[in-house]
């Protein structure tokens, strides 16, 4: 053996490609891409349905100074969220449900979702106004904790009311409110988790609008939809037909 051959470094074994080293089955990749597809469709639908509100938030630096104006613009949020729930329900049967399914759900749920969201928004506005006024009003301030609890209860009930637009469209108003309020209290951990997820998404959008709007709303509503169905399951023992 020559000297050159003796000093030749040992040949390193060939490494398998990255895709071969990642031990992820085809079903797992399909599930991941299906979730990504749902999130992107919901984000697109929310952006289109709430475009006036988004433009106003981008233009106005301090939107809380104009509560009436932004309160009216926020009416579009209710049917947009109900449409997202409708789309996510449809996507349970079709992993890659097309975008048109979102707007079909929007048209189907618009009237009921708008009424429920508008009533809830007005009630929450009254409660928040009372909290602000009573906070430094002496002894009436003892009512503030009760009003805060009522505000949280109304917010949690509103989320379930929007889910019931899709899950039980033929249920009467009184029965719907009773089922939503009972479920919000009976399944309080799920309801509070939904509110925390929504609040975290809103705060993230406020900090990084473009990045957060492109990812978080769909993810948050996916979690809220799952929580809402679980919370409402005892009140709705049957599976309503899809629209």
PDB file of C-alpha atoms in Angstrom:
ATOM      1  CA  UNK A   1       0.000   0.000   0.000  1.00  0.00           C
ATOM      2  CA  UNK A   2       1.377   3.417  -0.938  1.00  0.00           C
ATOM      3  CA  UNK A   3       1.864   6.250   1.513  1.00  0.00           C
ATOM      4  CA  UNK A   4      -0.836   8.256  -0.220  1.00  0.00           C
ATOM      5  CA  UNK A   5      -3.262   5.382   0.214  1.00  0.00           C
ATOM      6  CA  UNK A   6      -2.390   5.017   3.889  1.00  0.00           C
ATOM      7  CA  UNK A   7      -3.234   8.648   4.622  1.00  0.00           C
ATOM      8  CA  UNK A   8      -6.499   8.742   2.612  1.00  0.00           C
ATOM      9  CA  UNK A   9      -9.381   9.625   4.998  1.00  0.00           C
ATOM     10  CA  UNK A  10     -12.097   7.059   5.519  1.00  0.00           C
ATOM     11  CA  UNK A  11     -15.179   7.624   3.386  1.00  0.00           C
ATOM     12  CA  UNK A  12     -18.093   8.938   5.423  1.00  0.00           C
ATOM     13  CA  UNK A  13     -21.371   7.016   5.107  1.00  0.00           C
ATOM     14  CA  UNK A  14     -23.978   8.768   3.047  1.00  0.00           C
ATOM     15  CA  UNK A  15     -26.759  10.348   5.078  1.00  0.00           C
ATOM     16  CA  UNK A  16     -30.332   9.676   4.040  1.00  0.00           C
ATOM     17  CA  UNK A  17     -32.250  12.651   2.710  1.00  0.00           C
ATOM     18  CA  UNK A  18     -34.143  14.847   5.168  1.00  0.00           C
ATOM     19  CA  UNK A  19     -37.544  13.546   4.059  1.00  0.00           C
ATOM     20  CA  UNK A  20     -36.397   9.997   4.775  1.00  0.00           C
ATOM     21  CA  UNK A  21     -35.142  10.900   8.240  1.00  0.00           C
ATOM     22  CA  UNK A  22     -38.449  12.548   9.230  1.00  0.00           C
ATOM     23  CA  UNK A  23     -40.577   9.609  10.261  1.00  0.00           C
ATOM     24  CA  UNK A  24     -44.011  11.086   9.456  1.00  0.00           C
ATOM     25  CA  UNK A  25     -46.618   9.021   7.685  1.00  0.00           C
ATOM     26  CA  UNK A  26     -48.700  10.152   4.761  1.00  0.00           C
ATOM     27  CA  UNK A  27     -51.835  10.307   6.938  1.00  0.00           C
ATOM     28  CA  UNK A  28     -50.115  12.673   9.364  1.00  0.00           C
ATOM     29  CA  UNK A  29     -49.040  15.010   6.561  1.00  0.00           C
ATOM     30  CA  UNK A  30     -52.575  14.916   5.159  1.00  0.00           C
ATOM     31  CA  UNK A  31     -54.004  15.872   8.555  1.00  0.00           C
ATOM     32  CA  UNK A  32     -51.520  18.739   8.948  1.00  0.00           C
ATOM     33  CA  UNK A  33     -52.259  20.176   5.527  1.00  0.00           C
ATOM     34  CA  UNK A  34     -56.002  19.807   6.098  1.00  0.00           C
ATOM     35  CA  UNK A  35     -55.719  21.874   9.281  1.00  0.00           C
ATOM     36  CA  UNK A  36     -53.628  24.472   7.492  1.00  0.00           C
ATOM     37  CA  UNK A  37     -56.208  24.608   4.701  1.00  0.00           C
ATOM     38  CA  UNK A  38     -59.055  25.159   7.167  1.00  0.00           C
ATOM     39  CA  UNK A  39     -57.185  27.893   9.010  1.00  0.00           C
ATOM     40  CA  UNK A  40     -56.337  29.748   5.792  1.00  0.00           C
ATOM     41  CA  UNK A  41     -59.911  29.542   4.491  1.00  0.00           C
ATOM     42  CA  UNK A  42     -61.345  30.811   7.781  1.00  0.00           C
ATOM     43  CA  UNK A  43     -58.802  33.653   7.865  1.00  0.00           C
ATOM     44  CA  UNK A  44     -59.707  34.633   4.314  1.00  0.00           C
ATOM     45  CA  UNK A  45     -63.414  34.536   5.048  1.00  0.00           C
ATOM     46  CA  UNK A  46     -63.045  36.605   8.208  1.00  0.00           C
ATOM     47  CA  UNK A  47     -60.925  39.198   6.401  1.00  0.00           C
ATOM     48  CA  UNK A  48     -63.419  39.579   3.549  1.00  0.00           C
ATOM     49  CA  UNK A  49     -66.494  39.646   5.818  1.00  0.00           C
ATOM     50  CA  UNK A  50     -64.944  42.208   8.191  1.00  0.00           C
ATOM     51  CA  UNK A  51     -63.050  44.328   5.669  1.00  0.00           C
ATOM     52  CA  UNK A  52     -64.664  47.677   6.685  1.00  0.00           C
ATOM     53  CA  UNK A  53     -63.860  47.005  10.335  1.00  0.00           C
ATOM     54  CA  UNK A  54     -60.258  46.044   9.553  1.00  0.00           C
ATOM     55  CA  UNK A  55     -59.742  49.141   7.430  1.00  0.00           C
ATOM     56  CA  UNK A  56     -61.159  51.367  10.186  1.00  0.00           C
ATOM     57  CA  UNK A  57     -58.910  49.737  12.797  1.00  0.00           C
ATOM     58  CA  UNK A  58     -55.902  50.294  10.542  1.00  0.00           C
ATOM     59  CA  UNK A  59     -56.729  53.966  10.026  1.00  0.00           C
ATOM     60  CA  UNK A  60     -57.842  54.992  13.540  1.00  0.00           C
ATOM     61  CA  UNK A  61     -55.063  55.008  16.110  1.00  0.00           C
ATOM     62  CA  UNK A  62     -57.289  54.853  19.215  1.00  0.00           C
ATOM     63  CA  UNK A  63     -60.509  53.029  18.310  1.00  0.00           C
ATOM     64  CA  UNK A  64     -61.763  52.898  21.918  1.00  0.00           C
ATOM     65  CA  UNK A  65     -62.431  56.633  21.698  1.00  0.00           C
ATOM     66  CA  UNK A  66     -65.184  55.969  19.156  1.00  0.00           C
ATOM     67  CA  UNK A  67     -67.239  53.191  20.767  1.00  0.00           C
ATOM     68  CA  UNK A  68     -70.464  53.826  18.841  1.00  0.00           C
ATOM     69  CA  UNK A  69     -68.772  53.883  15.438  1.00  0.00           C
ATOM     70  CA  UNK A  70     -66.747  50.729  16.044  1.00  0.00           C
ATOM     71  CA  UNK A  71     -69.675  49.094  17.789  1.00  0.00           C
ATOM     72  CA  UNK A  72     -71.709  49.428  14.614  1.00  0.00           C
ATOM     73  CA  UNK A  73     -68.848  48.157  12.462  1.00  0.00           C
ATOM     74  CA  UNK A  74     -68.354  45.164  14.764  1.00  0.00           C
ATOM     75  CA  UNK A  75     -71.810  43.842  13.874  1.00  0.00           C
ATOM     76  CA  UNK A  76     -70.121  42.050  10.961  1.00  0.00           C
ATOM     77  CA  UNK A  77     -68.111  39.912  13.393  1.00  0.00           C
ATOM     78  CA  UNK A  78     -71.094  37.806  14.495  1.00  0.00           C
ATOM     79  CA  UNK A  79     -72.110  36.349  11.117  1.00  0.00           C
ATOM     80  CA  UNK A  80     -68.437  35.957  10.156  1.00  0.00           C
ATOM     81  CA  UNK A  81     -67.777  33.814  13.238  1.00  0.00           C
ATOM     82  CA  UNK A  82     -70.973  31.800  12.692  1.00  0.00           C
ATOM     83  CA  UNK A  83     -69.874  31.223   9.083  1.00  0.00           C
ATOM     84  CA  UNK A  84     -66.491  30.017  10.344  1.00  0.00           C
ATOM     85  CA  UNK A  85     -68.278  27.523  12.602  1.00  0.00           C
ATOM     86  CA  UNK A  86     -70.392  26.400   9.655  1.00  0.00           C
ATOM     87  CA  UNK A  87     -67.330  25.927   7.495  1.00  0.00           C
ATOM     88  CA  UNK A  88     -65.446  24.011  10.189  1.00  0.00           C
ATOM     89  CA  UNK A  89     -68.441  21.741  10.614  1.00  0.00           C
ATOM     90  CA  UNK A  90     -68.553  21.087   6.892  1.00  0.00           C
ATOM     91  CA  UNK A  91     -64.806  20.444   6.902  1.00  0.00           C
ATOM     92  CA  UNK A  92     -65.358  17.530   9.270  1.00  0.00           C
ATOM     93  CA  UNK A  93     -66.744  15.623   6.277  1.00  0.00           C
ATOM     94  CA  UNK A  94     -64.532  17.201   3.610  1.00  0.00           C
ATOM     95  CA  UNK A  95     -60.917  17.745   4.695  1.00  0.00           C
ATOM     96  CA  UNK A  96     -60.324  20.248   1.884  1.00  0.00           C
ATOM     97  CA  UNK A  97     -63.701  21.973   1.824  1.00  0.00           C
ATOM     98  CA  UNK A  98     -63.516  24.814  -0.742  1.00  0.00           C
ATOM     99  CA  UNK A  99     -63.754  28.496   0.130  1.00  0.00           C
ATOM    100  CA  UNK A 100     -67.303  28.709  -1.240  1.00  0.00           C
ATOM    101  CA  UNK A 101     -68.487  26.604   1.703  1.00  0.00           C
ATOM    102  CA  UNK A 102     -67.555  29.455   4.035  1.00  0.00           C
ATOM    103  CA  UNK A 103     -69.640  31.960   2.111  1.00  0.00           C
ATOM    104  CA  UNK A 104     -72.511  29.489   1.814  1.00  0.00           C
ATOM    105  CA  UNK A 105     -72.482  29.234   5.614  1.00  0.00           C
ATOM    106  CA  UNK A 106     -72.282  33.023   5.805  1.00  0.00           C
ATOM    107  CA  UNK A 107     -75.451  33.464   3.758  1.00  0.00           C
ATOM    108  CA  UNK A 108     -77.225  30.680   5.623  1.00  0.00           C
ATOM    109  CA  UNK A 109     -76.431  31.996   9.117  1.00  0.00           C
ATOM    110  CA  UNK A 110     -76.326  35.745   8.473  1.00  0.00           C
ATOM    111  CA  UNK A 111     -79.723  36.807   9.830  1.00  0.00           C
ATOM    112  CA  UNK A 112     -79.735  34.727  13.020  1.00  0.00           C
ATOM    113  CA  UNK A 113     -76.080  35.412  13.826  1.00  0.00           C
ATOM    114  CA  UNK A 114     -76.468  39.157  13.274  1.00  0.00           C
ATOM    115  CA  UNK A 115     -79.454  39.372  15.626  1.00  0.00           C
ATOM    116  CA  UNK A 116     -77.739  37.425  18.364  1.00  0.00           C
ATOM    117  CA  UNK A 117     -74.429  39.242  18.031  1.00  0.00           C
ATOM    118  CA  UNK A 118     -76.047  42.694  17.966  1.00  0.00           C
ATOM    119  CA  UNK A 119     -78.109  41.965  21.093  1.00  0.00           C
ATOM    120  CA  UNK A 120     -75.096  40.555  22.933  1.00  0.00           C
ATOM    121  CA  UNK A 121     -72.880  43.472  21.895  1.00  0.00           C
ATOM    122  CA  UNK A 122     -75.445  45.982  23.173  1.00  0.00           C
ATOM    123  CA  UNK A 123     -75.773  44.135  26.483  1.00  0.00           C
ATOM    124  CA  UNK A 124     -72.003  43.903  26.959  1.00  0.00           C
ATOM    125  CA  UNK A 125     -71.674  47.611  26.134  1.00  0.00           C
ATOM    126  CA  UNK A 126     -74.206  48.444  28.868  1.00  0.00           C
ATOM    127  CA  UNK A 127     -72.415  46.233  31.391  1.00  0.00           C
ATOM    128  CA  UNK A 128     -68.988  47.667  30.576  1.00  0.00           C
ATOM    129  CA  UNK A 129     -70.371  51.217  30.825  1.00  0.00           C
ATOM    130  CA  UNK A 130     -71.821  50.427  34.247  1.00  0.00           C
ATOM    131  CA  UNK A 131     -68.495  48.969  35.368  1.00  0.00           C
ATOM    132  CA  UNK A 132     -66.630  52.109  34.298  1.00  0.00           C
ATOM    133  CA  UNK A 133     -69.117  54.445  35.973  1.00  0.00           C
ATOM    134  CA  UNK A 134     -69.407  52.487  39.226  1.00  0.00           C
ATOM    135  CA  UNK A 135     -65.696  51.784  39.611  1.00  0.00           C
ATOM    136  CA  UNK A 136     -65.031  55.068  41.444  1.00  0.00           C
ATOM    137  CA  UNK A 137     -68.544  55.786  42.687  1.00  0.00           C
ATOM    138  CA  UNK A 138     -68.071  54.998  46.377  1.00  0.00           C
ATOM    139  CA  UNK A 139     -70.176  52.237  47.896  1.00  0.00           C
ATOM    140  CA  UNK A 140     -71.915  51.305  44.581  1.00  0.00           C
ATOM    141  CA  UNK A 141     -68.493  50.017  43.501  1.00  0.00           C
ATOM    142  CA  UNK A 142     -69.303  46.809  45.397  1.00  0.00           C
ATOM    143  CA  UNK A 143     -71.446  45.874  42.385  1.00  0.00           C
ATOM    144  CA  UNK A 144     -68.452  45.906  40.039  1.00  0.00           C
ATOM    145  CA  UNK A 145     -67.373  42.259  40.664  1.00  0.00           C
ATOM    146  CA  UNK A 146     -70.918  41.080  39.980  1.00  0.00           C
ATOM    147  CA  UNK A 147     -71.037  43.085  36.754  1.00  0.00           C
ATOM    148  CA  UNK A 148     -67.673  41.670  35.678  1.00  0.00           C
ATOM    149  CA  UNK A 149     -68.947  38.126  36.222  1.00  0.00           C
ATOM    150  CA  UNK A 150     -72.102  38.941  34.256  1.00  0.00           C
ATOM    151  CA  UNK A 151     -70.016  40.369  31.409  1.00  0.00           C
ATOM    152  CA  UNK A 152     -67.914  37.216  31.217  1.00  0.00           C
ATOM    153  CA  UNK A 153     -71.052  35.073  31.326  1.00  0.00           C
ATOM    154  CA  UNK A 154     -72.662  37.054  28.516  1.00  0.00           C
ATOM    155  CA  UNK A 155     -69.503  36.794  26.405  1.00  0.00           C
ATOM    156  CA  UNK A 156     -69.271  33.028  26.941  1.00  0.00           C
ATOM    157  CA  UNK A 157     -72.968  32.604  26.211  1.00  0.00           C
ATOM    158  CA  UNK A 158     -72.628  34.648  23.023  1.00  0.00           C
ATOM    159  CA  UNK A 159     -69.952  32.326  21.665  1.00  0.00           C
ATOM    160  CA  UNK A 160     -72.232  29.347  22.263  1.00  0.00           C
ATOM    161  CA  UNK A 161     -75.182  31.187  20.717  1.00  0.00           C
ATOM    162  CA  UNK A 162     -73.185  31.626  17.520  1.00  0.00           C
ATOM    163  CA  UNK A 163     -72.297  27.936  17.563  1.00  0.00           C
ATOM    164  CA  UNK A 164     -75.982  27.074  17.986  1.00  0.00           C
ATOM    165  CA  UNK A 165     -76.793  29.055  14.857  1.00  0.00           C
ATOM    166  CA  UNK A 166     -75.087  26.241  12.984  1.00  0.00           C
ATOM    167  CA  UNK A 167     -75.769  23.323  15.326  1.00  0.00           C
ATOM    168  CA  UNK A 168     -79.467  23.944  16.028  1.00  0.00           C
ATOM    169  CA  UNK A 169     -80.905  26.461  13.550  1.00  0.00           C
ATOM    170  CA  UNK A 170     -84.504  25.380  14.232  1.00  0.00           C
ATOM    171  CA  UNK A 171     -84.319  25.765  18.013  1.00  0.00           C
ATOM    172  CA  UNK A 172     -86.510  28.517  19.475  1.00  0.00           C
ATOM    173  CA  UNK A 173     -84.981  31.674  20.871  1.00  0.00           C
ATOM    174  CA  UNK A 174     -85.819  30.955  24.503  1.00  0.00           C
ATOM    175  CA  UNK A 175     -84.557  27.382  24.293  1.00  0.00           C
ATOM    176  CA  UNK A 176     -81.410  28.552  22.499  1.00  0.00           C
ATOM    177  CA  UNK A 177     -80.547  31.149  25.146  1.00  0.00           C
ATOM    178  CA  UNK A 178     -81.286  28.653  27.926  1.00  0.00           C
ATOM    179  CA  UNK A 179     -79.089  25.980  26.345  1.00  0.00           C
ATOM    180  CA  UNK A 180     -76.219  28.421  25.727  1.00  0.00           C
ATOM    181  CA  UNK A 181     -76.327  29.979  29.202  1.00  0.00           C
ATOM    182  CA  UNK A 182     -76.652  26.595  30.933  1.00  0.00           C
ATOM    183  CA  UNK A 183     -73.757  25.158  28.925  1.00  0.00           C
ATOM    184  CA  UNK A 184     -71.580  28.222  29.584  1.00  0.00           C
ATOM    185  CA  UNK A 185     -72.031  27.742  33.340  1.00  0.00           C
ATOM    186  CA  UNK A 186     -72.068  23.940  33.392  1.00  0.00           C
ATOM    187  CA  UNK A 187     -68.940  23.706  31.238  1.00  0.00           C
ATOM    188  CA  UNK A 188     -67.251  26.792  32.622  1.00  0.00           C
ATOM    189  CA  UNK A 189     -63.656  25.569  32.041  1.00  0.00           C
ATOM    190  CA  UNK A 190     -64.329  25.072  28.327  1.00  0.00           C
ATOM    191  CA  UNK A 191     -66.104  28.416  28.061  1.00  0.00           C
ATOM    192  CA  UNK A 192     -63.313  30.260  29.858  1.00  0.00           C
ATOM    193  CA  UNK A 193     -60.708  28.544  27.699  1.00  0.00           C
ATOM    194  CA  UNK A 194     -62.525  29.732  24.581  1.00  0.00           C
ATOM    195  CA  UNK A 195     -62.595  33.310  25.880  1.00  0.00           C
ATOM    196  CA  UNK A 196     -58.899  33.181  26.812  1.00  0.00           C
ATOM    197  CA  UNK A 197     -57.992  31.879  23.346  1.00  0.00           C
ATOM    198  CA  UNK A 198     -60.036  34.614  21.661  1.00  0.00           C
ATOM    199  CA  UNK A 199     -58.560  37.304  23.918  1.00  0.00           C
ATOM    200  CA  UNK A 200     -55.015  36.079  23.232  1.00  0.00           C
ATOM    201  CA  UNK A 201     -55.705  36.176  19.489  1.00  0.00           C
ATOM    202  CA  UNK A 202     -57.058  39.737  19.723  1.00  0.00           C
ATOM    203  CA  UNK A 203     -54.056  40.930  21.720  1.00  0.00           C
ATOM    204  CA  UNK A 204     -51.686  39.297  19.251  1.00  0.00           C
ATOM    205  CA  UNK A 205     -53.446  40.958  16.331  1.00  0.00           C
ATOM    206  CA  UNK A 206     -53.060  44.287  18.120  1.00  0.00           C
ATOM    207  CA  UNK A 207     -49.302  43.735  18.511  1.00  0.00           C
ATOM    208  CA  UNK A 208     -48.524  42.315  15.052  1.00  0.00           C
ATOM    209  CA  UNK A 209     -51.540  42.863  12.779  1.00  0.00           C
ATOM    210  CA  UNK A 210     -50.313  41.358   9.502  1.00  0.00           C
ATOM    211  CA  UNK A 211     -48.658  38.254  10.943  1.00  0.00           C
ATOM    212  CA  UNK A 212     -51.375  37.579  13.493  1.00  0.00           C
ATOM    213  CA  UNK A 213     -54.287  38.129  11.094  1.00  0.00           C
ATOM    214  CA  UNK A 214     -52.808  35.635   8.656  1.00  0.00           C
ATOM    215  CA  UNK A 215     -52.581  32.825  11.219  1.00  0.00           C
ATOM    216  CA  UNK A 216     -54.283  33.294  14.570  1.00  0.00           C
ATOM    217  CA  UNK A 217     -58.019  33.911  13.940  1.00  0.00           C
ATOM    218  CA  UNK A 218     -58.516  30.594  12.167  1.00  0.00           C
ATOM    219  CA  UNK A 219     -56.509  28.712  14.805  1.00  0.00           C
ATOM    220  CA  UNK A 220     -58.427  30.393  17.628  1.00  0.00           C
ATOM    221  CA  UNK A 221     -61.833  29.693  16.096  1.00  0.00           C
ATOM    222  CA  UNK A 222     -60.878  26.075  15.465  1.00  0.00           C
ATOM    223  CA  UNK A 223     -60.196  25.668  19.191  1.00  0.00           C
ATOM    224  CA  UNK A 224     -63.355  27.587  20.111  1.00  0.00           C
ATOM    225  CA  UNK A 225     -65.463  25.446  17.766  1.00  0.00           C
ATOM    226  CA  UNK A 226     -64.194  22.229  19.340  1.00  0.00           C
ATOM    227  CA  UNK A 227     -64.787  23.617  22.843  1.00  0.00           C
ATOM    228  CA  UNK A 228     -68.262  24.872  21.944  1.00  0.00           C
ATOM    229  CA  UNK A 229     -69.355  21.516  20.539  1.00  0.00           C
ATOM    230  CA  UNK A 230     -68.090  19.769  23.665  1.00  0.00           C
ATOM    231  CA  UNK A 231     -69.817  22.275  25.951  1.00  0.00           C
ATOM    232  CA  UNK A 232     -73.118  22.036  24.093  1.00  0.00           C
ATOM    233  CA  UNK A 233     -73.093  18.240  23.753  1.00  0.00           C
ATOM    234  CA  UNK A 234     -75.198  17.582  26.907  1.00  0.00           C
ATOM    235  CA  UNK A 235     -77.756  20.191  25.839  1.00  0.00           C
ATOM    236  CA  UNK A 236     -77.945  18.795  22.293  1.00  0.00           C
ATOM    237  CA  UNK A 237     -77.944  15.011  22.572  1.00  0.00           C
ATOM    238  CA  UNK A 238     -78.765  14.645  18.901  1.00  0.00           C
ATOM    239  CA  UNK A 239     -76.604  15.471  15.871  1.00  0.00           C
ATOM    240  CA  UNK A 240     -78.443  18.088  13.786  1.00  0.00           C
ATOM    241  CA  UNK A 241     -78.273  17.581  10.027  1.00  0.00           C
ATOM    242  CA  UNK A 242     -75.812  19.706   8.106  1.00  0.00           C
ATOM    243  CA  UNK A 243     -77.198  22.561   6.058  1.00  0.00           C
TER     244      UNK A 243
END
